[in-house]
PDB file of C-alpha atoms in Angstrom:
ATOM      1  CA  UNK A1338      47.302-225.105 166.257  1.00 74.00           C
ATOM      2  CA  UNK A1339      45.540-221.873 165.311  1.00 76.00           C
ATOM      3  CA  UNK A1340      43.539-220.969 162.215  1.00 74.00           C
ATOM      4  CA  UNK A1341      46.410-218.901 160.812  1.00 71.00           C
ATOM      5  CA  UNK A1342      48.716-221.924 160.911  1.00 85.00           C
ATOM      6  CA  UNK A1343      46.772-223.885 158.296  1.00 90.00           C
ATOM      7  CA  UNK A1344      46.095-223.048 154.653  1.00 94.00           C
ATOM      8  CA  UNK A1345      43.041-221.104 153.480  1.00 95.00           C
ATOM      9  CA  UNK A1346      41.781-224.246 151.771  1.00 95.00           C
ATOM     10  CA  UNK A1347      42.037-226.144 155.057  1.00 96.00           C
ATOM     11  CA  UNK A1348      40.217-223.329 156.855  1.00 96.00           C
ATOM     12  CA  UNK A1349      37.409-223.457 154.287  1.00 96.00           C
ATOM     13  CA  UNK A1350      37.025-227.228 154.546  1.00 97.00           C
ATOM     14  CA  UNK A1351      36.936-227.261 158.319  1.00 97.00           C
ATOM     15  CA  UNK A1352      34.364-224.455 158.387  1.00 97.00           C
ATOM     16  CA  UNK A1353      32.213-226.194 155.776  1.00 96.00           C
ATOM     17  CA  UNK A1354      32.297-229.520 157.640  1.00 97.00           C
ATOM     18  CA  UNK A1355      31.215-227.857 160.879  1.00 96.00           C
ATOM     19  CA  UNK A1356      28.607-225.550 159.341  1.00 94.00           C
ATOM     20  CA  UNK A1357      26.834-228.384 157.522  1.00 92.00           C
ATOM     21  CA  UNK A1358      25.526-229.776 160.807  1.00 90.00           C
ATOM     22  CA  UNK A1359      25.000-226.559 162.766  1.00 91.00           C
ATOM     23  CA  UNK A1360      21.284-226.358 161.960  1.00 88.00           C
ATOM     24  CA  UNK A1361      20.521-230.066 161.919  1.00 84.00           C
ATOM     25  CA  UNK A1362      21.906-230.972 158.495  1.00 85.00           C
ATOM     26  CA  UNK A1363      23.693-234.192 157.600  1.00 89.00           C
ATOM     27  CA  UNK A1364      27.499-234.493 157.705  1.00 93.00           C
ATOM     28  CA  UNK A1365      29.235-233.447 154.483  1.00 93.00           C
ATOM     29  CA  UNK A1366      30.489-236.276 152.297  1.00 93.00           C
ATOM     30  CA  UNK A1367      33.494-236.009 149.989  1.00 92.00           C
ATOM     31  CA  UNK A1368      31.126-235.676 147.032  1.00 94.00           C
ATOM     32  CA  UNK A1369      29.258-232.810 148.700  1.00 94.00           C
ATOM     33  CA  UNK A1370      32.541-231.085 149.543  1.00 95.00           C
ATOM     34  CA  UNK A1371      33.571-231.404 145.879  1.00 96.00           C
ATOM     35  CA  UNK A1372      30.302-229.783 144.814  1.00 95.00           C
ATOM     36  CA  UNK A1373      30.634-227.086 147.471  1.00 93.00           C
ATOM     37  CA  UNK A1374      34.112-226.043 146.343  1.00 94.00           C
ATOM     38  CA  UNK A1375      33.770-226.746 142.626  1.00 94.00           C
ATOM     39  CA  UNK A1376      36.534-229.326 142.519  1.00 95.00           C
ATOM     40  CA  UNK A1377      36.984-233.046 141.955  1.00 95.00           C
ATOM     41  CA  UNK A1378      36.433-235.793 144.479  1.00 92.00           C
ATOM     42  CA  UNK A1379      40.102-236.763 144.052  1.00 94.00           C
ATOM     43  CA  UNK A1380      41.201-233.268 145.098  1.00 96.00           C
ATOM     44  CA  UNK A1381      38.863-233.405 148.090  1.00 95.00           C
ATOM     45  CA  UNK A1382      40.371-236.722 149.119  1.00 93.00           C
ATOM     46  CA  UNK A1383      43.865-235.201 149.060  1.00 95.00           C
ATOM     47  CA  UNK A1384      42.778-232.276 151.230  1.00 96.00           C
ATOM     48  CA  UNK A1385      41.049-234.608 153.685  1.00 96.00           C
ATOM     49  CA  UNK A1386      44.185-236.751 153.886  1.00 95.00           C
ATOM     50  CA  UNK A1387      46.228-233.686 154.841  1.00 96.00           C
ATOM     51  CA  UNK A1388      43.669-232.637 157.445  1.00 97.00           C
ATOM     52  CA  UNK A1389      43.744-236.153 158.878  1.00 96.00           C
ATOM     53  CA  UNK A1390      47.546-236.097 159.045  1.00 96.00           C
ATOM     54  CA  UNK A1391      47.386-232.762 160.871  1.00 96.00           C
ATOM     55  CA  UNK A1392      44.998-234.243 163.422  1.00 97.00           C
ATOM     56  CA  UNK A1393      42.164-231.908 162.420  1.00 97.00           C
ATOM     57  CA  UNK A1394      39.710-234.553 161.187  1.00 97.00           C
ATOM     58  CA  UNK A1395      39.218-238.275 161.560  1.00 96.00           C
ATOM     59  CA  UNK A1396      38.729-240.171 158.305  1.00 92.00           C
ATOM     60  CA  UNK A1397      36.768-243.409 158.191  1.00 85.00           C
ATOM     61  CA  UNK A1398      36.461-245.179 154.825  1.00 82.00           C
ATOM     62  CA  UNK A1399      33.118-244.549 153.068  1.00 85.00           C
ATOM     63  CA  UNK A1400      31.915-242.194 155.826  1.00 91.00           C
ATOM     64  CA  UNK A1401      31.878-238.382 156.128  1.00 95.00           C
ATOM     65  CA  UNK A1402      34.912-236.800 157.824  1.00 95.00           C
ATOM     66  CA  UNK A1403      34.586-235.983 161.527  1.00 96.00           C
ATOM     67  CA  UNK A1404      36.251-232.957 163.110  1.00 97.00           C
ATOM     68  CA  UNK A1405      38.622-233.510 165.991  1.00 97.00           C
ATOM     69  CA  UNK A1406      38.497-231.064 168.890  1.00 96.00           C
ATOM     70  CA  UNK A1407      41.395-229.157 167.339  1.00 96.00           C
ATOM     71  CA  UNK A1408      39.688-229.127 163.952  1.00 97.00           C
ATOM     72  CA  UNK A1409      36.454-227.915 165.525  1.00 97.00           C
ATOM     73  CA  UNK A1410      38.298-225.088 167.299  1.00 96.00           C
ATOM     74  CA  UNK A1411      39.716-223.833 164.002  1.00 96.00           C
ATOM     75  CA  UNK A1412      36.332-224.201 162.288  1.00 97.00           C
ATOM     76  CA  UNK A1413      34.644-222.128 164.993  1.00 97.00           C
ATOM     77  CA  UNK A1414      37.397-219.516 164.784  1.00 96.00           C
ATOM     78  CA  UNK A1415      36.650-219.129 161.062  1.00 96.00           C
ATOM     79  CA  UNK A1416      32.899-219.039 161.668  1.00 97.00           C
ATOM     80  CA  UNK A1417      33.465-216.305 164.269  1.00 97.00           C
ATOM     81  CA  UNK A1418      35.535-214.275 161.816  1.00 97.00           C
ATOM     82  CA  UNK A1419      32.977-214.675 159.038  1.00 98.00           C
ATOM     83  CA  UNK A1420      29.971-213.677 161.097  1.00 98.00           C
ATOM     84  CA  UNK A1421      31.619-210.736 162.828  1.00 98.00           C
ATOM     85  CA  UNK A1422      32.786-209.383 159.468  1.00 98.00           C
ATOM     86  CA  UNK A1423      29.269-209.766 158.051  1.00 98.00           C
ATOM     87  CA  UNK A1424      27.877-207.923 161.060  1.00 98.00           C
ATOM     88  CA  UNK A1425      30.452-205.145 160.739  1.00 98.00           C
ATOM     89  CA  UNK A1426      29.710-204.684 157.028  1.00 98.00           C
ATOM     90  CA  UNK A1427      25.981-204.353 157.697  1.00 97.00           C
ATOM     91  CA  UNK A1428      26.063-202.322 160.893  1.00 97.00           C
ATOM     92  CA  UNK A1429      28.995-200.014 160.142  1.00 97.00           C
ATOM     93  CA  UNK A1430      29.382-199.838 156.364  1.00 97.00           C
ATOM     94  CA  UNK A1431      25.772-199.944 155.224  1.00 96.00           C
ATOM     95  CA  UNK A1432      25.876-203.214 153.306  1.00 96.00           C
ATOM     96  CA  UNK A1433      22.644-205.115 152.757  1.00 95.00           C
ATOM     97  CA  UNK A1434      22.337-208.517 154.406  1.00 95.00           C
ATOM     98  CA  UNK A1435      22.244-210.054 150.928  1.00 94.00           C
ATOM     99  CA  UNK A1436      25.605-208.498 149.981  1.00 94.00           C
ATOM    100  CA  UNK A1437      27.944-209.572 152.754  1.00 95.00           C
ATOM    101  CA  UNK A1438      28.490-213.321 152.435  1.00 94.00           C
ATOM    102  CA  UNK A1439      30.961-213.265 149.541  1.00 93.00           C
ATOM    103  CA  UNK A1440      32.827-210.280 150.989  1.00 95.00           C
ATOM    104  CA  UNK A1441      33.196-212.062 154.325  1.00 96.00           C
ATOM    105  CA  UNK A1442      34.410-215.235 152.586  1.00 95.00           C
ATOM    106  CA  UNK A1443      37.376-213.223 151.295  1.00 95.00           C
ATOM    107  CA  UNK A1444      38.082-211.021 154.302  1.00 96.00           C
ATOM    108  CA  UNK A1445      37.890-213.784 156.915  1.00 96.00           C
ATOM    109  CA  UNK A1446      41.203-215.208 155.702  1.00 95.00           C
ATOM    110  CA  UNK A1447      43.042-211.894 155.860  1.00 93.00           C
ATOM    111  CA  UNK A1448      41.789-210.749 159.260  1.00 93.00           C
ATOM    112  CA  UNK A1449      43.963-211.373 162.292  1.00 92.00           C
ATOM    113  CA  UNK A1450      42.566-212.564 165.605  1.00 92.00           C
ATOM    114  CA  UNK A1451      43.425-209.119 167.028  1.00 95.00           C
ATOM    115  CA  UNK A1452      41.395-207.339 164.339  1.00 96.00           C
ATOM    116  CA  UNK A1453      38.441-209.672 164.847  1.00 97.00           C
ATOM    117  CA  UNK A1454      38.532-209.046 168.604  1.00 96.00           C
ATOM    118  CA  UNK A1455      38.613-205.296 167.957  1.00 97.00           C
ATOM    119  CA  UNK A1456      35.618-205.562 165.611  1.00 98.00           C
ATOM    120  CA  UNK A1457      33.783-207.614 168.240  1.00 98.00           C
ATOM    121  CA  UNK A1458      34.421-204.957 170.901  1.00 98.00           C
ATOM    122  CA  UNK A1459      33.589-202.076 168.535  1.00 98.00           C
ATOM    123  CA  UNK A1460      30.212-203.659 167.724  1.00 98.00           C
ATOM    124  CA  UNK A1461      29.427-204.244 171.397  1.00 97.00           C
ATOM    125  CA  UNK A1462      29.951-208.021 171.332  1.00 97.00           C
ATOM    126  CA  UNK A1463      26.964-209.002 169.151  1.00 97.00           C
ATOM    127  CA  UNK A1464      25.583-212.478 169.752  1.00 95.00           C
ATOM    128  CA  UNK A1465      24.307-213.102 166.224  1.00 96.00           C
ATOM    129  CA  UNK A1466      24.997-211.931 162.688  1.00 97.00           C
ATOM    130  CA  UNK A1467      22.500-210.194 160.352  1.00 96.00           C
ATOM    131  CA  UNK A1468      21.035-213.547 159.301  1.00 97.00           C
ATOM    132  CA  UNK A1469      20.449-214.760 162.855  1.00 96.00           C
ATOM    133  CA  UNK A1470      23.410-217.146 162.976  1.00 96.00           C
ATOM    134  CA  UNK A1471      25.038-217.163 166.434  1.00 96.00           C
ATOM    135  CA  UNK A1472      28.532-215.689 166.649  1.00 97.00           C
ATOM    136  CA  UNK A1473      30.976-217.959 168.499  1.00 96.00           C
ATOM    137  CA  UNK A1474      32.879-216.381 171.362  1.00 95.00           C
ATOM    138  CA  UNK A1475      36.648-216.008 171.367  1.00 93.00           C
ATOM    139  CA  UNK A1476      36.713-219.190 173.463  1.00 93.00           C
ATOM    140  CA  UNK A1477      34.781-221.127 170.821  1.00 92.00           C
ATOM    141  CA  UNK A1478      31.532-221.217 172.798  1.00 93.00           C
ATOM    142  CA  UNK A1479      28.496-220.992 170.533  1.00 91.00           C
ATOM    143  CA  UNK A1480      24.766-221.076 171.159  1.00 87.00           C
ATOM    144  CA  UNK A1481      22.831-224.048 169.841  1.00 82.00           C
ATOM    145  CA  UNK A1482      19.187-224.149 168.852  1.00 82.00           C
ATOM    146  CA  UNK A1483      16.557-226.692 167.881  1.00 80.00           C
ATOM    147  CA  UNK A1484      14.671-224.830 165.150  1.00 88.00           C
ATOM    148  CA  UNK A1485      11.961-225.857 162.753  1.00 92.00           C
ATOM    149  CA  UNK A1486      11.836-224.838 159.118  1.00 93.00           C
ATOM    150  CA  UNK A1487       9.038-222.503 158.104  1.00 96.00           C
ATOM    151  CA  UNK A1488       8.403-224.904 155.232  1.00 95.00           C
ATOM    152  CA  UNK A1489       7.508-227.595 157.786  1.00 94.00           C
ATOM    153  CA  UNK A1490       5.896-225.514 160.531  1.00 94.00           C
ATOM    154  CA  UNK A1491       2.400-226.180 161.808  1.00 93.00           C
ATOM    155  CA  UNK A1492      -0.059-223.321 162.198  1.00 93.00           C
ATOM    156  CA  UNK A1493       0.842-221.166 165.176  1.00 93.00           C
ATOM    157  CA  UNK A1494       2.886-218.217 166.416  1.00 94.00           C
ATOM    158  CA  UNK A1495       6.674-218.144 166.093  1.00 95.00           C
ATOM    159  CA  UNK A1496       9.707-215.889 166.077  1.00 95.00           C
ATOM    160  CA  UNK A1497      12.140-215.989 163.155  1.00 96.00           C
ATOM    161  CA  UNK A1498      15.394-217.390 164.478  1.00 95.00           C
ATOM    162  CA  UNK A1499      17.567-217.451 161.404  1.00 95.00           C
ATOM    163  CA  UNK A1500      17.458-216.980 157.625  1.00 96.00           C
ATOM    164  CA  UNK A1501      19.873-218.947 155.444  1.00 94.00           C
ATOM    165  CA  UNK A1502      22.309-216.730 153.567  1.00 92.00           C
ATOM    166  CA  UNK A1503      22.982-219.317 150.847  1.00 89.00           C
ATOM    167  CA  UNK A1504      21.107-217.373 148.143  1.00 93.00           C
ATOM    168  CA  UNK A1505      21.164-213.537 147.997  1.00 93.00           C
ATOM    169  CA  UNK A1506      18.052-213.513 145.784  1.00 95.00           C
ATOM    170  CA  UNK A1507      16.124-215.402 148.461  1.00 95.00           C
ATOM    171  CA  UNK A1508      17.402-212.966 151.108  1.00 95.00           C
ATOM    172  CA  UNK A1509      16.195-210.030 149.062  1.00 94.00           C
ATOM    173  CA  UNK A1510      12.713-211.475 148.622  1.00 96.00           C
ATOM    174  CA  UNK A1511      12.391-212.362 152.296  1.00 96.00           C
ATOM    175  CA  UNK A1512      13.493-208.864 153.313  1.00 95.00           C
ATOM    176  CA  UNK A1513      10.780-207.413 151.057  1.00 95.00           C
ATOM    177  CA  UNK A1514       8.234-209.645 152.790  1.00 95.00           C
ATOM    178  CA  UNK A1515       9.473-208.540 156.213  1.00 95.00           C
ATOM    179  CA  UNK A1516      10.798-211.970 157.190  1.00 96.00           C
ATOM    180  CA  UNK A1517      13.856-211.084 159.271  1.00 96.00           C
ATOM    181  CA  UNK A1518      15.527-212.494 162.403  1.00 95.00           C
ATOM    182  CA  UNK A1519      13.570-211.799 165.615  1.00 94.00           C
ATOM    183  CA  UNK A1520      10.400-210.907 163.692  1.00 95.00           C
ATOM    184  CA  UNK A1521       7.215-212.458 165.114  1.00 95.00           C
ATOM    185  CA  UNK A1522       4.910-214.178 162.650  1.00 95.00           C
ATOM    186  CA  UNK A1523       1.921-216.489 162.545  1.00 95.00           C
ATOM    187  CA  UNK A1524       1.830-219.467 160.219  1.00 96.00           C
ATOM    188  CA  UNK A1525      -1.659-219.294 158.747  1.00 95.00           C
ATOM    189  CA  UNK A1526      -1.652-221.973 156.068  1.00 94.00           C
ATOM    190  CA  UNK A1527       0.817-224.368 154.481  1.00 92.00           C
ATOM    191  CA  UNK A1528       0.779-226.454 151.293  1.00 92.00           C
ATOM    192  CA  UNK A1529       3.530-228.325 149.468  1.00 88.00           C
ATOM    193  CA  UNK A1530       4.050-225.273 147.255  1.00 93.00           C
ATOM    194  CA  UNK A1531       3.805-222.347 149.669  1.00 95.00           C
ATOM    195  CA  UNK A1532       3.334-221.076 153.214  1.00 96.00           C
ATOM    196  CA  UNK A1533       1.090-218.164 154.168  1.00 97.00           C
ATOM    197  CA  UNK A1534       2.237-216.122 157.146  1.00 96.00           C
ATOM    198  CA  UNK A1535       0.860-213.133 158.994  1.00 97.00           C
ATOM    199  CA  UNK A1536       3.359-210.463 160.024  1.00 96.00           C
ATOM    200  CA  UNK A1537       1.872-207.615 162.014  1.00 93.00           C
ATOM    201  CA  UNK A1538      -1.523-208.050 160.425  1.00 94.00           C
ATOM    202  CA  UNK A1539      -0.216-208.322 156.867  1.00 95.00           C
ATOM    203  CA  UNK A1540      -0.359-211.687 155.119  1.00 96.00           C
ATOM    204  CA  UNK A1541       2.450-212.875 152.852  1.00 95.00           C
ATOM    205  CA  UNK A1542       2.544-216.058 150.785  1.00 96.00           C
ATOM    206  CA  UNK A1543       6.053-217.477 150.462  1.00 97.00           C
ATOM    207  CA  UNK A1544       6.906-220.185 147.947  1.00 96.00           C
ATOM    208  CA  UNK A1545       8.626-223.374 149.064  1.00 94.00           C
ATOM    209  CA  UNK A1546      12.140-222.115 148.231  1.00 94.00           C
ATOM    210  CA  UNK A1547      11.677-219.054 150.437  1.00 96.00           C
ATOM    211  CA  UNK A1548      10.036-220.993 153.260  1.00 96.00           C
ATOM    212  CA  UNK A1549      12.878-223.542 153.246  1.00 95.00           C
ATOM    213  CA  UNK A1550      15.369-220.768 154.041  1.00 96.00           C
ATOM    214  CA  UNK A1551      13.588-219.594 157.204  1.00 97.00           C
ATOM    215  CA  UNK A1552      14.245-221.174 160.600  1.00 96.00           C
ATOM    216  CA  UNK A1553      11.766-220.611 163.415  1.00 95.00           C
ATOM    217  CA  UNK A1554      12.214-220.743 167.164  1.00 90.00           C
ATOM    218  CA  UNK A1555      10.128-223.713 168.238  1.00 76.00           C
ATOM    219  CA  UNK A1556      10.220-222.524 171.845  1.00 61.00           C
ATOM    220  CA  UNK A1557       8.159-219.502 170.862  1.00 57.00           C
ATOM    221  CA  UNK A1558       5.383-221.510 169.210  1.00 57.00           C
ATOM    222  CA  UNK A1559       1.994-220.985 170.732  1.00 47.00           C
ATOM    223  CA  UNK A1560       0.606-224.078 169.060  1.00 45.00           C
TER     224      UNK A1560
END
């Protein structure tokens, strides 16, 4: 079964279930899925039942749904579409990295696999999107990382691995501060309220909400 053979709602649920754990988060519960999609828990339960019947998830009472291999393949196909479209909008159409998420949420459902493969080739097969999220290959292969949040990082030298695209306002503020994927920075000081970083000799103090959106490459730490 391919992504185009299931409903858009099913595609969204599978992608959300997979994405929740990509960067070390907890599995999504039915309540969290209801909050994510602005619906009722009863509606979520009905969708999950259908996904279970299709063999795309495994449902266990009182536990979060678990993707089957087939469900994971569709989820990764949707993640690939989303991230390639985001990359295309930024690299080819001049969008800002804080403008592309909602556009990609719409376009990912309309794009065919052929179009996505053409976009991938046109862009030179990028390995990550503008936010630093890895782009799955056509075969579903995707890089995995063990990052640390800037909000929790000890003093030392790091490279920015990824910036969460959940909030465009946060993305805008981080861009102004120069906190972008692949940028090298030093964590100078950290409190419960803020983190002070040094980027190319310039110090920036980021509040806890901003610091919680930044993922660092622990392998690059000099501490």
